[in-house]
XYZ file of C-alpha atoms in Angstrom:
649
model
C 1.309 2.101 -30.175
C 2.841 -0.178 -27.571
C 5.441 2.539 -26.954
C 2.643 5.028 -26.274
C 1.056 2.744 -23.688
C 4.424 1.979 -22.127
C 5.170 5.685 -21.744
C 1.713 6.276 -20.275
C 2.573 4.169 -17.234
C 6.364 4.674 -17.272
C 6.325 8.487 -17.070
C 4.412 8.799 -13.772
C 5.955 5.688 -12.225
C 9.507 6.580 -13.263
C 9.283 10.250 -12.333
C 7.555 9.405 -9.069
C 10.258 6.914 -8.131
C 13.013 9.401 -8.956
C 11.401 12.242 -6.979
C 10.666 9.957 -4.052
C 14.269 8.758 -3.885
C 15.797 12.228 -4.149
C 13.479 13.670 -1.470
C 14.701 17.075 -0.335
C 17.810 17.082 -2.533
C 15.910 18.862 -5.322
C 13.127 20.287 -3.155
C 12.799 23.457 -5.195
C 12.559 21.645 -8.529
C 10.282 18.808 -7.377
C 6.947 20.612 -7.989
C 7.986 21.655 -11.500
C 9.187 18.144 -12.352
C 6.078 16.559 -10.866
C 3.687 18.902 -12.681
C 5.570 18.456 -15.968
C 5.267 14.682 -15.606
C 1.536 15.055 -14.887
C 0.971 17.169 -18.010
C 3.002 14.704 -20.084
C 0.903 11.847 -18.692
C -2.284 13.708 -19.591
C -1.075 14.167 -23.163
C -0.130 10.485 -23.382
C -3.520 9.509 -21.927
C -5.368 11.503 -24.590
C -3.186 9.945 -27.281
C -3.763 6.455 -25.899
C -7.525 7.041 -25.729
C -7.461 7.900 -29.427
C -5.057 5.178 -30.584
C -6.287 2.319 -28.306
C -2.906 0.552 -27.934
C -2.489 -3.028 -26.684
C 0.598 -4.586 -25.061
C 1.197 -8.196 -24.069
C 4.443 -9.623 -22.709
C 5.531 -12.818 -20.875
C 5.310 -12.561 -17.096
C 5.291 -16.018 -15.484
C 5.269 -19.515 -16.894
C 2.060 -19.793 -18.886
C 0.929 -16.261 -17.965
C 1.297 -12.914 -19.655
C 1.222 -9.305 -18.524
C -1.345 -7.466 -20.594
C -2.173 -3.766 -20.926
C -4.840 -2.347 -23.196
C -6.809 0.839 -23.709
C -10.364 0.015 -24.759
C -13.678 1.859 -24.406
C -13.847 1.851 -20.580
C -10.140 2.225 -19.857
C -9.847 5.038 -22.453
C -12.269 7.114 -20.373
C -10.523 6.166 -17.152
C -6.945 6.986 -18.217
C -7.991 10.476 -19.311
C -9.962 10.980 -16.078
C -7.110 9.804 -13.854
C -4.509 11.880 -15.692
C -6.669 15.032 -15.774
C -7.577 14.926 -12.074
C -3.970 14.137 -11.116
C -2.756 17.148 -13.094
C -5.302 19.462 -11.457
C -4.483 18.194 -7.964
C -0.721 18.524 -8.456
C -1.151 22.040 -9.882
C -3.042 22.944 -6.704
C -0.338 21.293 -4.564
C 2.405 23.425 -6.101
C 0.821 26.479 -4.498
C -0.022 24.782 -1.203
C 3.322 23.285 -0.151
C 6.346 25.494 0.420
C 9.982 24.422 0.737
C 9.582 23.435 4.385
C 7.741 20.349 3.147
C 9.549 17.364 1.632
C 8.077 18.101 -1.768
C 10.152 15.467 -3.537
C 8.586 12.740 -1.410
C 5.075 14.203 -1.751
C 5.073 14.673 -5.530
C 6.879 11.366 -5.989
C 4.285 9.448 -3.979
C 1.417 11.210 -5.748
C 2.802 10.263 -9.177
C 3.410 6.674 -8.065
C -0.152 6.581 -6.767
C -1.556 7.847 -10.067
C 0.740 5.577 -12.101
C -0.442 2.522 -10.179
C -4.040 3.532 -10.904
C -3.228 3.852 -14.617
C -1.824 0.314 -14.618
C -4.917 -0.876 -12.724
C -7.365 0.504 -15.279
C -5.397 -0.728 -18.302
C -4.409 -4.182 -16.986
C -6.000 -7.079 -18.845
C -4.556 -9.866 -16.687
C -5.031 -10.506 -12.985
C -1.314 -10.793 -11.995
C -0.508 -7.314 -13.356
C -3.673 -5.927 -11.772
C -2.591 -7.372 -8.429
C 0.834 -5.727 -8.656
C -0.667 -2.304 -9.371
C -3.317 -2.877 -6.689
C -0.569 -3.471 -4.110
C 1.452 -0.411 -5.144
C -1.675 1.728 -4.927
C -2.364 0.447 -1.406
C 1.213 1.030 -0.240
C 1.422 4.567 -1.642
C -1.984 5.463 -0.185
C -0.686 4.401 3.239
C 2.383 6.612 2.807
C 0.293 9.581 1.612
C -2.349 9.358 4.347
C 0.448 9.216 6.912
C 2.541 11.836 5.106
C 2.862 13.881 8.319
C 4.404 10.854 10.023
C 5.645 12.895 12.984
C 2.063 12.985 14.312
C 0.977 9.616 15.801
C -2.735 10.151 15.046
C -2.022 10.432 11.336
C 0.130 7.307 11.378
C -2.608 5.350 13.170
C -5.130 6.607 10.605
C -2.882 5.430 7.766
C -2.474 2.046 9.451
C -6.245 1.671 9.846
C -6.878 2.498 6.194
C -4.083 0.215 5.012
C -5.012 -2.791 7.163
C -8.715 -2.517 6.311
C -8.159 -2.382 2.568
C -5.445 -5.047 2.773
C -7.872 -7.380 4.524
C -10.332 -6.941 1.674
C -7.540 -7.207 -0.915
C -6.999 -10.818 0.097
C -10.084 -11.492 -1.994
C -8.083 -10.897 -5.172
C -5.577 -13.558 -4.154
C -8.470 -15.915 -3.429
C -9.889 -15.104 -6.856
C -6.556 -15.771 -8.571
C -6.133 -19.134 -6.844
C -9.722 -20.159 -7.556
C -9.378 -19.138 -11.216
C -6.285 -21.298 -11.611
C -8.050 -24.190 -9.900
C -11.011 -23.660 -12.212
C -8.937 -23.902 -15.357
C -8.279 -20.230 -16.223
C -4.580 -20.665 -16.851
C -3.920 -17.249 -18.432
C -5.749 -15.295 -15.669
C -7.081 -12.852 -18.244
C -9.783 -10.643 -16.733
C -12.198 -11.347 -19.575
C -11.744 -15.090 -19.019
C -12.578 -15.129 -15.285
C -16.279 -15.575 -15.982
C -15.483 -18.903 -17.686
C -14.027 -20.437 -14.495
C -15.270 -23.983 -14.162
C -17.355 -25.556 -11.410
C -17.856 -24.108 -7.944
C -14.609 -22.182 -8.277
C -16.572 -19.523 -10.170
C -18.334 -18.547 -6.928
C -14.994 -18.209 -5.146
C -13.613 -16.017 -7.951
C -16.686 -13.770 -7.875
C -16.705 -13.523 -4.087
C -13.003 -12.645 -3.961
C -13.298 -9.932 -6.604
C -16.400 -8.429 -4.977
C -14.789 -8.363 -1.510
C -11.635 -6.662 -2.805
C -13.609 -4.118 -4.835
C -15.973 -3.231 -1.979
C -13.049 -2.816 0.415
C -11.130 -0.564 -1.938
C -14.214 1.549 -2.666
C -15.084 1.937 1.046
C -18.489 0.312 0.701
C -20.245 -1.291 3.638
C -18.944 -2.779 5.867
C -15.514 -1.297 5.044
C -16.566 2.369 4.852
C -14.974 3.536 8.104
C -11.422 3.515 6.734
C -12.275 6.458 4.491
C -13.086 8.565 7.545
C -9.637 7.848 8.951
C -8.036 8.682 5.608
C -9.030 12.330 6.131
C -5.889 12.713 8.258
C -3.862 13.044 5.059
C -3.184 16.339 3.254
C -6.127 17.793 1.344
C -4.623 17.122 -2.137
C -4.236 13.478 -1.123
C -7.912 13.362 -0.150
C -8.854 15.015 -3.441
C -6.981 12.436 -5.526
C -7.850 9.435 -3.370
C -11.591 10.212 -3.283
C -12.054 11.136 -6.912
C -10.084 9.289 -9.589
C -7.897 6.773 -7.737
C -8.101 4.215 -4.919
C -11.813 4.574 -4.097
C -12.668 4.627 -7.795
C -10.511 1.541 -8.408
C -12.922 -0.883 -6.750
C -15.948 0.566 -8.558
C -14.036 0.456 -11.852
C -13.167 -3.214 -11.271
C -16.848 -4.062 -10.774
C -17.767 -2.211 -13.970
C -14.966 -3.961 -15.838
C -15.957 -7.415 -14.552
C -19.711 -7.047 -14.968
C -19.797 -10.319 -17.008
C -18.350 -12.095 -13.961
C -21.119 -10.697 -11.745
C -23.782 -12.034 -14.116
C -22.120 -15.452 -14.324
C -23.346 -16.406 -10.831
C -26.966 -16.045 -9.684
C -26.171 -13.922 -6.660
C -23.384 -11.671 -8.043
C -25.258 -8.770 -9.592
C -27.985 -8.530 -6.949
C -25.510 -8.727 -4.064
C -23.375 -5.934 -5.512
C -26.351 -3.761 -6.442
C -27.936 -3.965 -2.992
C -24.600 -3.287 -1.289
C -24.187 -0.131 -3.368
C -27.745 1.020 -2.701
C -27.547 0.431 1.058
C -24.180 2.190 1.198
C -25.517 5.180 -0.727
C -28.438 5.480 1.682
C -26.625 4.772 4.973
C -23.536 6.854 4.270
C -25.744 9.662 3.000
C -27.235 9.782 6.492
C -23.709 9.740 7.925
C -22.741 12.694 5.735
C -25.727 14.700 6.965
C -24.609 14.206 10.566
C -21.072 15.535 10.075
C -19.903 18.965 11.226
C -16.388 18.546 9.799
C -16.333 19.480 6.099
C -13.794 16.830 5.099
C -15.694 14.156 7.021
C -18.898 15.193 5.261
C -17.178 14.936 1.890
C -15.648 11.579 2.832
C -19.010 10.094 3.765
C -20.485 11.531 0.578
C -17.755 9.745 -1.382
C -18.890 6.393 0.021
C -22.465 7.291 -0.870
C -21.679 8.516 -4.384
C -19.464 5.528 -5.176
C -22.385 3.449 -3.923
C -24.304 4.651 -7.000
C -21.486 3.343 -9.228
C -21.561 -0.010 -7.432
C -25.349 -0.051 -7.805
C -24.907 0.521 -11.539
C -22.332 -2.263 -11.848
C -24.613 -4.730 -10.091
C -27.748 -3.818 -12.019
C -26.092 -3.800 -15.447
C -25.714 -0.058 -15.977
C -22.058 0.012 -17.048
C -22.452 3.190 -19.111
C -24.362 4.957 -16.326
C -21.804 3.855 -13.737
C -18.997 5.150 -15.941
C -20.732 8.511 -16.340
C -21.262 8.706 -12.584
C -17.598 7.830 -11.953
C -16.250 10.533 -14.276
C -18.640 13.256 -13.102
C -18.041 12.410 -9.453
C -14.255 12.506 -9.977
C -14.327 16.107 -11.182
C -16.899 17.184 -8.595
C -15.282 15.592 -5.568
C -11.735 16.647 -6.502
C -12.878 20.265 -6.732
C -14.733 20.107 -3.406
C -11.769 18.650 -1.555
C -9.376 21.185 -3.043
C -11.712 24.017 -2.021
C -11.852 22.568 1.506
C -8.053 22.403 1.458
C -7.784 26.026 0.363
C -9.992 27.130 3.260
C -8.080 24.942 5.694
C -4.842 26.618 4.593
C -6.286 30.123 4.716
C -8.549 29.891 7.772
C -6.962 27.053 9.707
C -10.215 25.104 10.090
C -12.503 22.653 8.342
C -15.307 22.783 10.916
C -18.539 23.899 9.257
C -19.629 26.338 12.015
C -16.246 28.038 11.784
C -16.422 28.264 7.982
C -19.340 30.686 7.921
C -18.524 33.473 5.539
C -15.676 31.540 3.888
C -17.312 31.697 0.455
C -17.637 35.492 0.749
C -14.087 35.952 2.041
C -12.667 34.010 -0.923
C -15.198 34.400 -3.759
C -13.502 32.292 -6.420
C -13.022 29.353 -4.051
C -16.591 29.848 -2.876
C -17.922 29.843 -6.435
C -16.036 26.654 -7.302
C -17.284 25.024 -4.108
C -20.873 26.119 -4.810
C -20.808 24.595 -8.308
C -19.395 21.346 -6.923
C -21.898 21.224 -4.052
C -24.875 21.861 -6.334
C -23.629 19.170 -8.715
C -23.194 16.779 -5.787
C -26.755 17.570 -4.732
C -27.935 16.235 -8.080
C -29.609 19.484 -9.138
C -30.348 19.925 -12.860
C -28.734 20.573 -15.229
C -25.410 19.809 -13.514
C -23.432 16.635 -14.160
C -24.408 14.304 -11.328
C -28.127 14.858 -11.909
C -27.916 13.307 -15.361
C -25.387 10.692 -14.241
C -27.565 9.531 -11.337
C -30.538 9.171 -13.649
C -28.506 6.882 -15.878
C -27.777 4.738 -12.814
C -31.368 4.862 -11.557
C -32.675 3.814 -14.981
C -30.573 0.651 -14.815
C -31.709 0.058 -11.223
C -35.378 0.406 -12.216
C -34.925 -2.115 -15.006
C -33.320 -4.531 -12.555
C -35.495 -4.125 -9.454
C -37.957 -1.312 -8.591
C -36.945 -1.598 -4.926
C -33.387 -0.707 -5.915
C -34.724 2.311 -7.789
C -36.670 3.493 -4.739
C -33.658 3.134 -2.481
C -31.434 4.913 -5.011
C -33.930 7.768 -5.282
C -33.986 8.116 -1.480
C -30.177 8.173 -1.443
C -30.251 10.896 -4.119
C -32.489 12.976 -1.847
C -29.971 12.593 0.979
C -27.252 13.741 -1.436
C -29.095 17.018 -1.827
C -29.453 17.398 1.937
C -25.790 16.990 2.854
C -24.568 19.006 -0.120
C -26.852 21.933 0.686
C -25.891 21.696 4.344
C -22.220 22.277 3.458
C -23.133 25.066 1.044
C -25.391 26.768 3.613
C -22.610 27.065 6.185
C -19.922 28.449 3.883
C -22.272 31.010 2.312
C -23.815 32.336 5.522
C -22.544 35.740 6.710
C -20.049 35.314 9.479
C -21.436 36.653 12.786
C -19.383 39.202 14.663
C -18.905 36.791 17.545
C -18.897 33.315 16.068
C -19.290 30.336 18.354
C -16.170 28.776 16.898
C -13.342 30.917 15.600
C -10.828 30.338 12.887
C -7.542 28.455 13.396
C -9.202 25.552 15.201
C -6.767 23.035 13.704
C -3.795 25.008 12.435
C -2.711 28.601 11.990
C -4.293 30.018 8.853
C -2.444 32.131 6.321
C -5.520 34.316 5.607
C -4.861 34.114 1.880
C -5.482 31.748 -1.018
C -2.559 31.819 -3.490
C -3.664 32.768 -7.025
C -2.013 29.599 -8.352
C -4.773 27.574 -6.663
C -7.470 29.184 -8.784
C -6.940 27.504 -12.219
C -7.382 23.888 -11.035
C -10.462 24.887 -9.037
C -11.982 26.575 -12.110
C -11.242 23.589 -14.373
C -12.744 21.086 -11.926
C -15.811 23.283 -11.361
C -16.368 23.381 -15.121
C -16.070 19.594 -15.216
C -18.613 19.267 -12.405
C -20.977 21.489 -14.357
C -20.717 20.136 -17.906
C -19.765 16.449 -17.653
C -23.462 15.690 -17.527
C -23.253 16.035 -21.314
C -22.147 12.393 -21.249
C -25.771 11.549 -20.419
C -27.248 13.320 -23.445
C -29.024 10.747 -25.630
C -26.619 10.920 -28.575
C -23.523 11.016 -26.387
C -24.860 8.302 -24.088
C -25.580 6.049 -27.056
C -22.057 6.581 -28.390
C -20.679 5.810 -24.926
C -22.711 2.592 -24.718
C -21.442 1.577 -28.121
C -17.836 2.280 -27.110
C -18.297 0.269 -23.922
C -19.917 -2.603 -25.782
C -23.253 -2.334 -23.942
C -25.651 -0.898 -26.557
C -28.771 -2.369 -24.949
C -28.569 -0.621 -21.594
C -31.668 1.298 -20.503
C -31.677 5.083 -20.605
C -33.738 7.350 -18.332
C -37.171 8.384 -19.540
C -38.513 11.916 -19.288
C -40.611 11.206 -16.203
C -37.563 9.704 -14.438
C -35.523 12.821 -15.150
C -38.345 15.013 -13.905
C -38.932 12.924 -10.783
C -35.267 12.900 -9.757
C -34.976 16.630 -10.413
C -38.088 17.317 -8.344
C -36.855 15.123 -5.466
C -33.443 16.806 -5.478
C -34.927 20.328 -5.575
C -37.400 19.526 -2.806
C -34.719 17.972 -0.602
C -32.368 20.898 -1.275
C -35.039 23.443 -0.400
C -35.948 21.606 2.785
C -32.283 21.362 3.791
C -31.715 25.073 3.161
C -34.786 26.013 5.189
C -34.008 23.549 8.009
C -30.361 24.487 8.678
C -30.925 27.490 11.011
C -32.953 25.339 13.424
C -30.910 24.315 16.451
C -29.764 20.723 16.587
C -31.898 19.148 13.829
C -29.189 16.794 12.688
C -28.496 15.332 16.113
C -32.192 14.825 16.710
C -32.894 13.167 13.347
C -29.854 10.996 12.870
C -28.358 10.472 16.307
C -24.845 9.861 17.420
C -24.521 6.611 15.532
C -24.585 8.388 12.181
C -22.246 11.119 13.395
C -19.897 8.322 14.459
C -19.952 6.668 11.017
C -22.421 3.998 12.197
C -19.766 2.919 14.695
C -18.347 0.735 11.935
C -14.821 1.026 13.301
C -16.012 -0.073 16.741
C -17.831 -2.976 15.142
C -14.697 -3.944 13.236
C -12.733 -3.868 16.474
C -15.396 -5.939 18.228
C -15.858 -8.480 15.431
C -12.332 -8.703 14.026
C -9.653 -6.893 16.000
C -10.598 -7.991 19.517
C -11.088 -11.667 18.590
C -7.777 -11.611 16.743
C -6.099 -9.981 19.742
C -7.754 -12.504 22.071
C -6.557 -15.328 19.859
C -3.094 -13.776 19.787
C -3.082 -13.533 23.592
C -4.272 -17.141 23.886
C -1.561 -18.270 21.503
C 0.963 -16.214 23.448
C -0.186 -17.830 26.725
C -0.026 -21.251 25.085
C 3.422 -20.402 23.837
C 4.544 -19.225 27.283
C 3.049 -22.077 29.251
C 3.253 -25.036 26.893
C 5.774 -24.388 24.166
C 8.165 -22.384 26.316
C 7.640 -24.884 29.192
C 8.512 -27.767 26.904
C 11.500 -25.853 25.628
C 12.555 -25.134 29.209
C 12.207 -28.825 30.128
C 14.200 -29.810 27.100
C 16.721 -27.141 28.009
C 16.956 -28.380 31.592
C 17.420 -31.945 30.340
C 20.044 -30.712 27.966
C 21.838 -28.873 30.755
C 21.756 -31.991 32.971
C 23.049 -34.114 30.120
C 25.757 -31.544 29.468
C 26.784 -31.646 33.101
C 26.901 -35.481 33.049
C 28.946 -35.430 29.895
C 31.220 -32.855 31.480
C 31.750 -35.134 34.499
C 32.455 -38.059 32.174
C 34.809 -35.860 30.280
C 36.570 -34.679 33.461
C 36.806 -38.101 35.093
C 37.284 -40.421 32.148
C 38.420 -38.617 29.054
C 40.517 -36.032 30.861
C 41.843 -38.785 33.246
C 42.841 -40.960 30.328
C 44.505 -38.011 28.695
C 46.373 -37.246 31.905
C 47.453 -40.938 32.285
C 48.640 -41.015 28.704
C 50.531 -37.825 29.394
C 52.103 -39.293 32.534
C 53.074 -42.498 30.613
C 54.573 -40.354 27.922
C 56.626 -38.461 30.491
C 57.821 -41.726 32.108
C 58.702 -43.172 28.703
C 60.575 -40.031 27.824
C 62.486 -40.151 31.116
C 63.358 -43.835 30.517
C 64.408 -43.051 27.011
C 66.562 -40.253 28.442
C 68.218 -42.614 30.869
C 68.806 -45.229 28.149
C 70.163 -42.545 25.937
C 72.435 -41.114 28.627
C 73.559 -44.470 30.194
C 73.648 -46.679 27.106
C 73.983 -44.956 23.799
C 76.054 -42.077 25.058
C 78.331 -44.539 26.995
C 78.747 -46.736 23.900
C 79.609 -43.701 21.829
C 82.119 -42.629 24.442
C 83.667 -46.192 24.559
C 83.979 -46.302 20.780
C 85.546 -42.892 20.804
C 88.018 -43.980 23.534
C 88.907 -47.156 21.603
C 89.439 -45.183 18.439
C 91.588 -42.788 20.376
C 93.704 -45.724 21.772
C 94.073 -47.254 18.327
C 95.191 -43.914 17.017
C 97.768 -43.669 19.707
C 98.983 -47.212 18.977
C 99.087 -46.386 15.294
C 101.334 -43.420 15.962
C 103.957 -45.473 17.869
C 105.686 -46.960 14.761
C 105.836 -43.552 13.101
C 109.535 -42.793 13.887
C 110.458 -40.989 10.707
C 113.344 -43.522 9.837
C 113.092 -45.198 6.464
C 114.676 -48.484 7.367
C 112.231 -48.948 10.221
C 109.328 -48.491 7.815
C 110.755 -51.166 5.527
C 111.220 -53.474 8.473
C 107.566 -52.860 9.491
C 106.384 -53.621 5.982
C 108.379 -56.800 5.891
C 106.966 -57.882 9.245
C 103.478 -57.082 8.036
C 103.891 -59.200 4.896
C 105.227 -61.999 6.978
C 102.182 -61.864 9.252
C 99.812 -61.820 6.273
C 101.628 -64.769 4.700
C 101.344 -66.677 7.958
C 97.627 -65.933 8.200
C 97.050 -67.100 4.639
C 98.879 -70.315 5.279
C 97.004 -70.965 8.485
C 93.600 -70.236 6.943
C 94.205 -72.739 4.207
């Protein structure tokens, strides 16, 4: 079973790395390889959900890397793999060979693989690693068209915002170690000792809210719309944004371990669902509307996590994944065909491309929370938990559900209206449209539309009870009949009002104002509260560096230069002078030695040679060649020797 779990994460990560490194080298084969890896991952995910494998291996001293597929992660791995497969199947038809398909499919598989590790990780160090890879690949995917500066700036904004929130996980890890959780197992974080428990909870909540684009971090999701439509579909449905909500569902025991944890998270989710619902209503760009709706819909999951509705939050997460992936892919199909994503310019789009329009209509009606589609039942599961926790949360959640119907019907109204002969805004407002939707795009749209329609079955009493049992939360509240009827009535009333109100000129601007159309000016607020103070501090530090640190360095440098000059003078006048004097003495000594050598030694040698020459000449004088003279010389010599001997004695 450990092999099955290893393959589940190794197949997308390994294939993604290989495709990313090869880039355009195998551009024609990249889509096939990427889609094959996605289908293989889906099969492995289904097998893992059935087998429930567990893996644990040494990572650091005293810590282990753990992966496991349990009740919650079993649902998540299948959801992530299924949505990834549908999105990549759509991408095969969207991107031709002019695009670096190896890099795109590689990054998408790495992104999905990191999410699979995130949802199966049982220890915080491994979760952190996957969390970082997911953030890095999301940055690369949002800025995939890196030749355009606006897209790069959008990717930077998304990356820096989520990275700022991600620091909370590092705070949580440090606080857990300080509080005695040596293994850093996720299920042991709630047992952190002392005040460190508050730091662990705060760090986890901050990181999760940032990743899921909840208030006050929501604005980064608007900027993320600069990425390709398949990236938006995957990022908004089953990965990245879902990761933070999943973490809160997974760590619900941690939220209940501190008095403020659950309530803080629940109210943040409810306020986000309400505020970003208003933002979605104000949008005239289809992708921006869907992005704001993602913040709002994930807000329901966060509300469920905070109020103890783990099963309801899980149902909402799965149903929203299928619904939002289908809506983004439909928006991408229209953008490719018509060259626009502006709602006024998309009038008649559903009639021009009926299958895409049908898939979009199913997704929009599900997003509106209309019965019997999936998000109606899922929202009631969440609202039941909210009512059991705090009636005020229920009221706010119900109001947010009404706004869901308004913005969903608004989008549906525009795309289904007949296109006037002279539209105010024409097609091709953002790129040149192809005027066709490739048939290969149809299957993933159909599959996701079916998911948006039928995943509400998870909320049926028998299925919901089985889900609660699998998740280990059998006592969670379930919606009563009057709650189901009330939410259905609110959604239908809001949808009818929205459909009737759309033809009126300028209702959105009058009701919501520019601040909702501008995403509550959250990005401006972030610049005012964070970016500008940081820049001001950076400028102050730079001025301090220039005037104080650099001045001190310059003074030290000047002193060093003066000292160097003094040492140079000492060197020139003393050291070099001494060297020159020694050299002159050496020359004088060598000259004297030359004179002594020439006048003394050489003269002595010459005198000895002359004496030897004279002795040789004297020695040759008695050499006459006559024998009797030699005898006479010998006799004289003996006589002299005898005389010497006698005298010495």
